């Protein structure tokens, strides 16, 4: 009854569970899946998020499983270098940027939660269907699976919906919200085992959305064969897309034409794509920021609260920052409703700014500027196209909005 009920054992829910446990606040996590399997492909944790995970004692485990990403490197579709900047510790941050397989990240969080809080505090096969509340507590309703007929109700002090982009609780709170906003860009995501590209810790962005853009970065250290697991995303503007589903398989022939002549000295892109272990398809969608997340003893966190297009490596990070803010608010206020309201006040506007910046001016705005100014032609000298100050300005302004400028983290 005194527990905080966490709905969803994804990145946000597990981080929240670990942070609550560390603060001495009892919680239980309820996850829809019967078994937590290593699904997804690559994900990035920027220094604002790795700072929080380090505070939970997770940096060594993360460092072992991931790549400490050292540079962001931007090219046009002719393979010409536009801009390069250091990232994470290489850029002088106190905390690293980690690029990691989502399954590895979830496993590290899950193992830590089970070891610290106890296996009995993690309940799988619990699909949330509704949340109800009265003066004294919340009742969270579950079925044994999506559409399942076996029902249970769990009572707690507050309910935190960390149930991701298809959040049942968000749907309950905003029944008329409608479909997600399609950005006009469809994505194909995959992983390929490949020898280290550029520095072996580079995050590459190349091309532009109208004819095809690639994002490429390694997510696991090289094995004995010298190959890294390299994540890639192909992004192309098209009116054609299918409903969002993290696990929908994709077909290489649907998009490889856009990259057919991308044979660069630093990577043969078509050969790299064709060597993929797996390919998934996902539309680039988000939802308009909500006016409110907290309703008495219930609130939203992570993608359930603020789904964003993945153009700034910030989805997981913002969920982790939400968790930290919520725990601070619960420590500060004995009344859970007051705590949830204070959490919303700290995080709603901040994350809305990231959602909107990801639509308009994420870091890859650099590629758009060069694409437009060169009329999609090769350049002789990048300095004739765009000044270094302007390039730095574009990336620094996003860092400030998303909360990971060096000044913000030092503060
Ligand atoms: C299967 C999957 C694959 C993903 N792959 C990638 C990827 O490759 N790259 C990337 O950048 N991001 C990926 N994401 C999204 C990424 O994890 C999030 O954007 C981000 O980390 C924020 O985390 P979150 O905890 O808010 O949501 P998520 O990490 O999505 O976690 C939500 C959790 O809630 C559970 N859940 C959903 N509905 C219910 C319900 N009704 N009741 C109980 N539990 C529920 C889900 O099973 C999931 O475990 C993936 C998410 C999922 C679920």
GROMACS .gro file of C-alpha atoms and ligand atoms in nm:
model
  464
    1UNK     CA    1   0.000   0.000   0.000
    2UNK     CA    2   0.290   0.237   0.072
    3UNK     CA    3   0.467   0.143  -0.248
    4UNK     CA    4   0.509   0.365  -0.550
    5UNK     CA    5   0.371   0.161  -0.841
    6UNK     CA    6   0.583   0.186  -1.156
    7UNK     CA    7   0.414   0.080  -1.479
    8UNK     CA    8   0.669  -0.043  -1.738
    9UNK     CA    9   1.020  -0.186  -1.699
   10UNK     CA   10   1.177   0.007  -1.986
   11UNK     CA   11   1.462   0.253  -1.951
   12UNK     CA   12   1.260   0.510  -1.754
   13UNK     CA   13   1.077   0.265  -1.527
   14UNK     CA   14   1.389   0.072  -1.428
   15UNK     CA   15   1.592   0.389  -1.368
   16UNK     CA   16   1.310   0.522  -1.153
   17UNK     CA   17   1.298   0.194  -0.959
   18UNK     CA   18   1.672   0.208  -0.893
   19UNK     CA   19   1.662   0.575  -0.792
   20UNK     CA   20   1.363   0.525  -0.559
   21UNK     CA   21   1.532   0.226  -0.399
   22UNK     CA   22   1.853   0.426  -0.349
   23UNK     CA   23   1.645   0.701  -0.182
   24UNK     CA   24   1.479   0.450   0.052
   25UNK     CA   25   1.135   0.489  -0.110
   26UNK     CA   26   0.967   0.149  -0.159
   27UNK     CA   27   0.840   0.072  -0.509
   28UNK     CA   28   0.726  -0.215  -0.729
   29UNK     CA   29   0.756  -0.239  -1.107
   30UNK     CA   30   0.488  -0.398  -1.326
   31UNK     CA   31   0.582  -0.483  -1.686
   32UNK     CA   32   0.352  -0.595  -1.965
   33UNK     CA   33   0.597  -0.840  -2.128
   34UNK     CA   34   0.610  -1.190  -1.977
   35UNK     CA   35   0.983  -1.197  -2.025
   36UNK     CA   36   1.219  -0.902  -2.076
   37UNK     CA   37   1.415  -0.977  -2.392
   38UNK     CA   38   1.697  -0.767  -2.542
   39UNK     CA   39   1.486  -0.590  -2.804
   40UNK     CA   40   1.572  -0.279  -3.000
   41UNK     CA   41   1.897  -0.165  -3.155
   42UNK     CA   42   2.122   0.127  -3.060
   43UNK     CA   43   2.054   0.401  -2.812
   44UNK     CA   44   2.265   0.693  -2.686
   45UNK     CA   45   2.321   0.821  -2.336
   46UNK     CA   46   2.457   1.176  -2.330
   47UNK     CA   47   2.655   1.319  -2.037
   48UNK     CA   48   2.347   1.453  -1.853
   49UNK     CA   49   2.207   1.098  -1.842
   50UNK     CA   50   2.535   0.915  -1.771
   51UNK     CA   51   2.587   1.152  -1.477
   52UNK     CA   52   2.262   1.022  -1.323
   53UNK     CA   53   2.346   0.659  -1.400
   54UNK     CA   54   2.694   0.705  -1.250
   55UNK     CA   55   2.527   0.833  -0.932
   56UNK     CA   56   2.342   0.498  -0.924
   57UNK     CA   57   2.677   0.315  -0.946
   58UNK     CA   58   2.621   0.190  -1.301
   59UNK     CA   59   2.909   0.351  -1.491
   60UNK     CA   60   3.147   0.051  -1.481
   61UNK     CA   61   2.883  -0.192  -1.614
   62UNK     CA   62   2.779   0.052  -1.885
   63UNK     CA   63   3.140   0.122  -1.987
   64UNK     CA   64   3.206  -0.249  -2.031
   65UNK     CA   65   2.903  -0.308  -2.252
   66UNK     CA   66   2.910   0.007  -2.466
   67UNK     CA   67   3.124   0.243  -2.669
   68UNK     CA   68   3.234   0.570  -2.509
   69UNK     CA   69   3.151   0.779  -2.814
   70UNK     CA   70   3.432   1.024  -2.883
   71UNK     CA   71   3.330   1.235  -3.183
   72UNK     CA   72   3.033   1.354  -3.389
   73UNK     CA   73   3.122   1.364  -3.759
   74UNK     CA   74   2.900   1.512  -4.031
   75UNK     CA   75   2.930   1.443  -4.406
   76UNK     CA   76   2.731   1.537  -4.714
   77UNK     CA   77   2.604   1.261  -4.942
   78UNK     CA   78   2.924   1.281  -5.146
   79UNK     CA   79   3.122   1.169  -4.842
   80UNK     CA   80   3.278   1.513  -4.788
   81UNK     CA   81   3.349   1.609  -4.429
   82UNK     CA   82   3.142   1.905  -4.310
   83UNK     CA   83   3.215   1.921  -3.940
   84UNK     CA   84   3.359   1.719  -3.657
   85UNK     CA   85   3.345   1.779  -3.283
   86UNK     CA   86   3.452   1.579  -2.979
   87UNK     CA   87   3.184   1.423  -2.758
   88UNK     CA   88   3.160   1.305  -2.397
   89UNK     CA   89   3.486   1.287  -2.203
   90UNK     CA   90   3.681   1.363  -2.524
   91UNK     CA   91   3.501   1.700  -2.522
   92UNK     CA   92   3.598   1.767  -2.160
   93UNK     CA   93   3.275   1.653  -1.995
   94UNK     CA   94   3.310   1.491  -1.655
   95UNK     CA   95   3.083   1.209  -1.773
   96UNK     CA   96   3.099   1.008  -2.095
   97UNK     CA   97   2.858   0.966  -2.384
   98UNK     CA   98   2.774   0.598  -2.418
   99UNK     CA   99   2.635   0.439  -2.734
  100UNK     CA  100   2.484   0.106  -2.636
  101UNK     CA  101   2.248  -0.169  -2.750
  102UNK     CA  102   1.910  -0.094  -2.591
  103UNK     CA  103   1.894  -0.456  -2.477
  104UNK     CA  104   2.230  -0.423  -2.295
  105UNK     CA  105   2.117  -0.101  -2.126
  106UNK     CA  106   1.787  -0.256  -2.015
  107UNK     CA  107   1.968  -0.569  -1.890
  108UNK     CA  108   2.214  -0.364  -1.681
  109UNK     CA  109   1.930  -0.165  -1.524
  110UNK     CA  110   1.721  -0.477  -1.468
  111UNK     CA  111   2.002  -0.679  -1.307
  112UNK     CA  112   2.085  -0.389  -1.076
  113UNK     CA  113   1.720  -0.345  -0.976
  114UNK     CA  114   1.670  -0.715  -0.903
  115UNK     CA  115   1.999  -0.738  -0.708
  116UNK     CA  116   1.927  -0.430  -0.498
  117UNK     CA  117   1.548  -0.422  -0.452
  118UNK     CA  118   1.472  -0.794  -0.484
  119UNK     CA  119   1.318  -1.008  -0.758
  120UNK     CA  120   0.975  -0.992  -0.593
  121UNK     CA  121   0.957  -0.619  -0.665
  122UNK     CA  122   0.959  -0.680  -1.041
  123UNK     CA  123   0.638  -0.828  -1.181
  124UNK     CA  124   0.627  -0.926  -1.547
  125UNK     CA  125   0.310  -1.033  -1.733
  126UNK     CA  126   0.123  -0.730  -1.591
  127UNK     CA  127  -0.031  -0.515  -1.864
  128UNK     CA  128  -0.176  -0.195  -1.719
  129UNK     CA  129  -0.528  -0.118  -1.836
  130UNK     CA  130  -0.633   0.168  -1.607
  131UNK     CA  131  -0.549   0.372  -1.299
  132UNK     CA  132  -0.809   0.481  -1.042
  133UNK     CA  133  -0.757   0.684  -0.726
  134UNK     CA  134  -0.922   0.807  -0.408
  135UNK     CA  135  -0.809   1.022  -0.116
  136UNK     CA  136  -0.591   0.746   0.028
  137UNK     CA  137  -0.422   0.578  -0.267
  138UNK     CA  138  -0.424   0.452  -0.627
  139UNK     CA  139  -0.556   0.127  -0.772
  140UNK     CA  140  -0.367   0.015  -1.080
  141UNK     CA  141  -0.556  -0.236  -1.294
  142UNK     CA  142  -0.371  -0.503  -1.490
  143UNK     CA  143  -0.449  -0.786  -1.729
  144UNK     CA  144  -0.206  -1.073  -1.781
  145UNK     CA  145  -0.125  -0.954  -2.138
  146UNK     CA  146  -0.254  -0.696  -2.389
  147UNK     CA  147  -0.615  -0.806  -2.436
  148UNK     CA  148  -0.570  -1.073  -2.164
  149UNK     CA  149  -0.866  -1.186  -1.954
  150UNK     CA  150  -0.702  -1.254  -1.618
  151UNK     CA  151  -0.724  -0.935  -1.408
  152UNK     CA  152  -0.551  -0.803  -1.096
  153UNK     CA  153  -0.556  -0.474  -0.907
  154UNK     CA  154  -0.257  -0.339  -0.719
  155UNK     CA  155  -0.288  -0.059  -0.464
  156UNK     CA  156  -0.014   0.193  -0.393
  157UNK     CA  157   0.071   0.544  -0.280
  158UNK     CA  158   0.118   0.678  -0.634
  159UNK     CA  159   0.128   0.537  -0.988
  160UNK     CA  160   0.399   0.638  -1.235
  161UNK     CA  161   0.326   0.547  -1.596
  162UNK     CA  162   0.655   0.460  -1.765
  163UNK     CA  163   0.476   0.255  -2.029
  164UNK     CA  164   0.638   0.408  -2.336
  165UNK     CA  165   0.504   0.541  -2.663
  166UNK     CA  166   0.188   0.327  -2.655
  167UNK     CA  167   0.111   0.431  -2.295
  168UNK     CA  168  -0.223   0.297  -2.172
  169UNK     CA  169  -0.230   0.554  -1.891
  170UNK     CA  170  -0.172   0.846  -2.130
  171UNK     CA  171  -0.459   0.712  -2.341
  172UNK     CA  172  -0.680   0.700  -2.032
  173UNK     CA  173  -0.589   1.058  -1.936
  174UNK     CA  174  -0.618   1.191  -2.293
  175UNK     CA  175  -0.872   0.969  -2.471
  176UNK     CA  176  -0.921   1.215  -2.757
  177UNK     CA  177  -0.554   1.274  -2.834
  178UNK     CA  178  -0.553   1.104  -3.171
  179UNK     CA  179  -0.275   0.951  -3.375
  180UNK     CA  180   0.094   1.046  -3.340
  181UNK     CA  181   0.231   1.319  -3.571
  182UNK     CA  182   0.422   1.171  -3.863
  183UNK     CA  183   0.726   1.386  -3.941
  184UNK     CA  184   0.727   1.288  -4.310
  185UNK     CA  185   1.040   1.077  -4.255
  186UNK     CA  186   1.045   0.697  -4.241
  187UNK     CA  187   1.333   0.512  -4.073
  188UNK     CA  188   1.498   0.176  -4.124
  189UNK     CA  189   1.716   0.073  -3.830
  190UNK     CA  190   1.965  -0.209  -3.809
  191UNK     CA  191   2.291  -0.345  -3.674
  192UNK     CA  192   2.590  -0.472  -3.873
  193UNK     CA  193   2.911  -0.635  -3.751
  194UNK     CA  194   3.186  -0.428  -3.911
  195UNK     CA  195   3.545  -0.322  -3.860
  196UNK     CA  196   3.585   0.008  -3.672
  197UNK     CA  197   3.472   0.307  -3.881
  198UNK     CA  198   3.673   0.633  -3.856
  199UNK     CA  199   3.786   0.662  -3.490
  200UNK     CA  200   3.600   0.344  -3.393
  201UNK     CA  201   3.399   0.565  -3.155
  202UNK     CA  202   3.249   0.806  -3.410
  203UNK     CA  203   2.887   0.904  -3.440
  204UNK     CA  204   2.844   0.967  -3.811
  205UNK     CA  205   2.559   1.163  -3.967
  206UNK     CA  206   2.559   1.188  -4.348
  207UNK     CA  207   2.337   1.309  -4.633
  208UNK     CA  208   2.001   1.477  -4.586
  209UNK     CA  209   1.646   1.356  -4.529
  210UNK     CA  210   1.506   1.453  -4.870
  211UNK     CA  211   1.730   1.207  -5.057
  212UNK     CA  212   1.847   0.986  -4.771
  213UNK     CA  213   2.035   1.039  -4.448
  214UNK     CA  214   2.238   0.785  -4.251
  215UNK     CA  215   2.323   0.784  -3.881
  216UNK     CA  216   2.594   0.529  -3.795
  217UNK     CA  217   2.765   0.454  -3.463
  218UNK     CA  218   2.918   0.148  -3.292
  219UNK     CA  219   2.741   0.014  -2.981
  220UNK     CA  220   2.954  -0.279  -2.860
  221UNK     CA  221   3.332  -0.311  -2.825
  222UNK     CA  222   3.508  -0.522  -3.088
  223UNK     CA  223   3.525  -0.895  -3.023
  224UNK     CA  224   3.816  -1.132  -3.100
  225UNK     CA  225   3.737  -1.096  -3.473
  226UNK     CA  226   3.802  -0.721  -3.451
  227UNK     CA  227   3.444  -0.639  -3.552
  228UNK     CA  228   3.220  -0.399  -3.363
  229UNK     CA  229   2.842  -0.414  -3.352
  230UNK     CA  230   2.750  -0.098  -3.543
  231UNK     CA  231   2.406   0.060  -3.525
  232UNK     CA  232   2.268   0.245  -3.826
  233UNK     CA  233   1.954   0.433  -3.916
  234UNK     CA  234   1.850   0.522  -4.271
  235UNK     CA  235   1.607   0.815  -4.278
  236UNK     CA  236   1.417   0.916  -4.591
  237UNK     CA  237   1.137   1.163  -4.656
  238UNK     CA  238   0.835   0.977  -4.790
  239UNK     CA  239   0.459   0.997  -4.744
  240UNK     CA  240   0.453   0.616  -4.711
  241UNK     CA  241   0.485   0.468  -4.362
  242UNK     CA  242   0.339   0.197  -4.143
  243UNK     CA  243   0.205   0.219  -3.789
  244UNK     CA  244   0.477   0.250  -3.525
  245UNK     CA  245   0.590  -0.080  -3.379
  246UNK     CA  246   0.940  -0.113  -3.230
  247UNK     CA  247   0.970  -0.470  -3.359
  248UNK     CA  248   0.842  -0.438  -3.718
  249UNK     CA  249   1.093  -0.600  -3.961
  250UNK     CA  250   1.212  -0.383  -4.251
  251UNK     CA  251   1.321  -0.473  -4.606
  252UNK     CA  252   1.660  -0.349  -4.734
  253UNK     CA  253   1.533  -0.314  -5.091
  254UNK     CA  254   1.274  -0.058  -4.976
  255UNK     CA  255   1.547   0.200  -4.902
  256UNK     CA  256   1.894   0.094  -5.021
  257UNK     CA  257   1.844   0.265  -5.358
  258UNK     CA  258   1.890   0.601  -5.184
  259UNK     CA  259   2.243   0.501  -5.083
  260UNK     CA  260   2.344   0.303  -5.393
  261UNK     CA  261   2.641   0.528  -5.481
  262UNK     CA  262   2.763   0.594  -5.127
  263UNK     CA  263   3.105   0.428  -5.174
  264UNK     CA  264   3.333   0.640  -4.954
  265UNK     CA  265   3.694   0.590  -4.850
  266UNK     CA  266   3.572   0.573  -4.489
  267UNK     CA  267   3.284   0.330  -4.557
  268UNK     CA  268   3.116   0.138  -4.838
  269UNK     CA  269   2.762   0.214  -4.724
  270UNK     CA  270   2.564  -0.027  -4.951
  271UNK     CA  271   2.793  -0.319  -4.856
  272UNK     CA  272   2.762  -0.221  -4.491
  273UNK     CA  273   2.380  -0.213  -4.507
  274UNK     CA  274   2.363  -0.544  -4.694
  275UNK     CA  275   2.570  -0.710  -4.418
  276UNK     CA  276   2.310  -0.626  -4.151
  277UNK     CA  277   2.217  -0.885  -3.887
  278UNK     CA  278   1.867  -0.741  -3.865
  279UNK     CA  279   1.661  -0.455  -4.012
  280UNK     CA  280   1.362  -0.286  -3.849
  281UNK     CA  281   1.127  -0.023  -3.989
  282UNK     CA  282   0.980   0.259  -3.783
  283UNK     CA  283   0.810   0.588  -3.878
  284UNK     CA  284   0.960   0.904  -3.731
  285UNK     CA  285   0.672   1.024  -3.515
  286UNK     CA  286   0.615   1.222  -3.200
  287UNK     CA  287   0.325   1.379  -3.015
  288UNK     CA  288   0.247   1.739  -2.929
  289UNK     CA  289   0.354   1.832  -2.575
  290UNK     CA  290   0.075   1.775  -2.322
  291UNK     CA  291  -0.062   2.051  -2.098
  292UNK     CA  292  -0.041   1.827  -1.790
  293UNK     CA  293   0.109   1.493  -1.680
  294UNK     CA  294   0.018   1.475  -1.310
  295UNK     CA  295  -0.336   1.408  -1.195
  296UNK     CA  296  -0.342   1.366  -0.817
  297UNK     CA  297  -0.150   1.046  -0.743
  298UNK     CA  298  -0.081   0.948  -1.104
  299UNK     CA  299   0.170   1.086  -1.352
  300UNK     CA  300   0.355   1.009  -1.676
  301UNK     CA  301   0.732   0.967  -1.728
  302UNK     CA  302   0.963   0.915  -2.028
  303UNK     CA  303   0.813   0.838  -2.368
  304UNK     CA  304   0.467   0.810  -2.213
  305UNK     CA  305   0.495   1.178  -2.117
  306UNK     CA  306   0.693   1.323  -2.408
  307UNK     CA  307   0.753   1.102  -2.712
  308UNK     CA  308   1.003   1.278  -2.940
  309UNK     CA  309   1.152   1.217  -3.283
  310UNK     CA  310   1.492   1.048  -3.239
  311UNK     CA  311   1.705   1.322  -3.391
  312UNK     CA  312   1.890   1.441  -3.084
  313UNK     CA  313   1.984   1.119  -2.898
  314UNK     CA  314   1.765   1.234  -2.611
  315UNK     CA  315   1.474   0.986  -2.565
  316UNK     CA  316   1.642   0.769  -2.302
  317UNK     CA  317   1.826   1.062  -2.145
  318UNK     CA  318   1.513   1.268  -2.084
  319UNK     CA  319   1.342   0.964  -1.925
  320UNK     CA  320   1.642   0.927  -1.692
  321UNK     CA  321   1.629   1.298  -1.601
  322UNK     CA  322   1.255   1.264  -1.533
  323UNK     CA  323   1.328   0.979  -1.290
  324UNK     CA  324   1.586   1.184  -1.101
  325UNK     CA  325   1.347   1.483  -1.076
  326UNK     CA  326   1.058   1.267  -0.958
  327UNK     CA  327   1.262   1.106  -0.682
  328UNK     CA  328   1.380   1.449  -0.560
  329UNK     CA  329   1.018   1.570  -0.555
  330UNK     CA  330   0.902   1.263  -0.360
  331UNK     CA  331   1.179   1.321  -0.105
  332UNK     CA  332   1.080   1.683  -0.070
  333UNK     CA  333   0.701   1.644  -0.036
  334UNK     CA  334   0.527   1.392   0.190
  335UNK     CA  335   0.200   1.442   0.000
  336UNK     CA  336   0.237   1.236  -0.321
  337UNK     CA  337   0.004   1.465  -0.518
  338UNK     CA  338   0.220   1.765  -0.427
  339UNK     CA  339   0.534   1.572  -0.526
  340UNK     CA  340   0.389   1.474  -0.864
  341UNK     CA  341   0.280   1.832  -0.930
  342UNK     CA  342   0.628   1.960  -0.844
  343UNK     CA  343   0.791   1.697  -1.071
  344UNK     CA  344   0.566   1.809  -1.357
  345UNK     CA  345   0.660   2.169  -1.296
  346UNK     CA  346   1.030   2.086  -1.317
  347UNK     CA  347   1.011   1.866  -1.625
  348UNK     CA  348   0.711   1.942  -1.849
  349UNK     CA  349   0.831   2.264  -2.010
  350UNK     CA  350   1.191   2.143  -2.021
  351UNK     CA  351   1.098   1.830  -2.217
  352UNK     CA  352   0.847   2.016  -2.439
  353UNK     CA  353   1.137   2.234  -2.554
  354UNK     CA  354   1.334   1.920  -2.650
  355UNK     CA  355   1.035   1.773  -2.839
  356UNK     CA  356   1.003   2.096  -3.039
  357UNK     CA  357   1.378   2.140  -3.095
  358UNK     CA  358   1.397   1.782  -3.227
  359UNK     CA  359   1.134   1.875  -3.487
  360UNK     CA  360   1.295   2.200  -3.599
  361UNK     CA  361   1.663   2.224  -3.513
  362UNK     CA  362   1.826   1.906  -3.384
  363UNK     CA  363   2.204   1.859  -3.433
  364UNK     CA  364   2.151   1.736  -3.789
  365UNK     CA  365   2.032   2.087  -3.883
  366UNK     CA  366   2.397   2.120  -3.989
  367UNK     CA  367   2.327   1.878  -4.274
  368UNK     CA  368   2.016   2.069  -4.379
  369UNK     CA  369   2.205   2.398  -4.391
  370UNK     CA  370   2.481   2.256  -4.611
  371UNK     CA  371   2.231   2.072  -4.833
  372UNK     CA  372   2.038   2.395  -4.896
  373UNK     CA  373   2.337   2.627  -4.936
  374UNK     CA  374   2.520   2.400  -5.181
  375UNK     CA  375   2.206   2.310  -5.373
  376UNK     CA  376   2.296   1.949  -5.300
  377UNK     CA  377   2.628   1.970  -5.488
  378UNK     CA  378   2.981   1.881  -5.374
  379UNK     CA  379   3.170   2.180  -5.229
  380UNK     CA  380   3.530   2.287  -5.281
  381UNK     CA  381   3.586   2.428  -4.935
  382UNK     CA  382   3.335   2.399  -4.650
  383UNK     CA  383   3.440   2.741  -4.518
  384UNK     CA  384   3.287   2.898  -4.831
  385UNK     CA  385   2.954   2.732  -4.744
  386UNK     CA  386   2.921   2.779  -4.369
  387UNK     CA  387   3.151   2.924  -4.107
  388UNK     CA  388   3.288   2.719  -3.823
  389UNK     CA  389   3.122   2.959  -3.576
  390UNK     CA  390   2.784   2.889  -3.730
  391UNK     CA  391   2.841   2.514  -3.713
  392UNK     CA  392   2.942   2.536  -3.348
  393UNK     CA  393   2.642   2.762  -3.283
  394UNK     CA  394   2.400   2.505  -3.425
  395UNK     CA  395   2.523   2.219  -3.206
  396UNK     CA  396   2.573   2.429  -2.893
  397UNK     CA  397   2.220   2.570  -2.906
  398UNK     CA  398   2.074   2.216  -2.909
  399UNK     CA  399   2.294   2.115  -2.614
  400UNK     CA  400   2.159   2.408  -2.411
  401UNK     CA  401   1.795   2.324  -2.493
  402UNK     CA  402   1.840   1.954  -2.411
  403UNK     CA  403   2.027   2.033  -2.088
  404UNK     CA  404   2.372   1.893  -2.158
  405UNK     CA  405   2.581   2.200  -2.225
  406UNK     CA  406   2.900   2.187  -2.019
  407UNK     CA  407   2.790   2.491  -1.818
  408UNK     CA  408   2.456   2.328  -1.727
  409UNK     CA  409   2.625   2.008  -1.611
  410UNK     CA  410   2.885   2.191  -1.407
  411UNK     CA  411   2.600   2.375  -1.235
  412LIG     C1  412   1.072  -0.295  -2.773
  412LIG     C2  413   1.136  -0.160  -2.774
  412LIG     C3  414   1.244  -0.134  -2.858
  412LIG     C4  415   1.304  -0.008  -2.861
  412LIG     N1  416   1.410   0.013  -2.942
  412LIG     C5  417   1.473   0.131  -2.942
  412LIG     C6  418   1.589   0.152  -3.020
  412LIG     O1  419   1.636   0.063  -3.089
  412LIG     N2  420   1.649   0.275  -3.019
  412LIG     C7  421   1.598   0.376  -2.943
  412LIG     O2  422   1.656   0.486  -2.943
  412LIG     N3  423   1.489   0.359  -2.866
  412LIG     C8  424   1.425   0.240  -2.864
  412LIG     N4  425   1.315   0.222  -2.784
  412LIG     C9  426   1.260   0.336  -2.709
  412LIG    C10  427   1.344   0.379  -2.592
  412LIG     O3  428   1.363   0.275  -2.504
  412LIG    C11  429   1.274   0.496  -2.529
  412LIG     O4  430   1.258   0.600  -2.625
  412LIG    C12  431   1.347   0.564  -2.417
  412LIG     O5  432   1.448   0.489  -2.365
  412LIG    C13  433   1.252   0.610  -2.306
  412LIG     O6  434   1.221   0.500  -2.223
  412LIG     P1  435   1.079   0.471  -2.161
  412LIG     O7  436   1.107   0.395  -2.036
  412LIG     O8  437   0.998   0.591  -2.155
  412LIG     O9  438   1.010   0.375  -2.266
  412LIG     P2  439   1.047   0.228  -2.310
  412LIG    O10  440   1.191   0.203  -2.294
  412LIG    O11  441   0.984   0.211  -2.441
  412LIG    O12  442   0.975   0.135  -2.202
  412LIG    C14  443   0.834   0.119  -2.190
  412LIG    C15  444   0.809  -0.012  -2.118
  412LIG    O13  445   0.672  -0.021  -2.080
  412LIG    C16  446   0.622  -0.149  -2.115
  412LIG     N5  447   0.477  -0.134  -2.134
  412LIG    C17  448   0.413  -0.084  -2.243
  412LIG     N6  449   0.281  -0.081  -2.222
  412LIG    C18  450   0.259  -0.130  -2.097
  412LIG    C19  451   0.142  -0.149  -2.018
  412LIG     N7  452   0.021  -0.115  -2.062
  412LIG     N8  453   0.157  -0.202  -1.894
  412LIG    C20  454   0.281  -0.236  -1.845
  412LIG     N9  455   0.395  -0.218  -1.917
  412LIG    C21  456   0.384  -0.163  -2.040
  412LIG    C22  457   0.699  -0.187  -2.238
  412LIG    O14  458   0.697  -0.325  -2.262
  412LIG    C23  459   0.839  -0.134  -2.203
  412LIG    O15  460   0.913  -0.227  -2.131
  412LIG    C24  461   1.252   0.096  -2.779
  412LIG    C25  462   1.142   0.072  -2.694
  412LIG    C26  463   1.085  -0.055  -2.690
  412LIG    C27  464   0.967  -0.080  -2.597
   0.00000   0.00000   0.00000
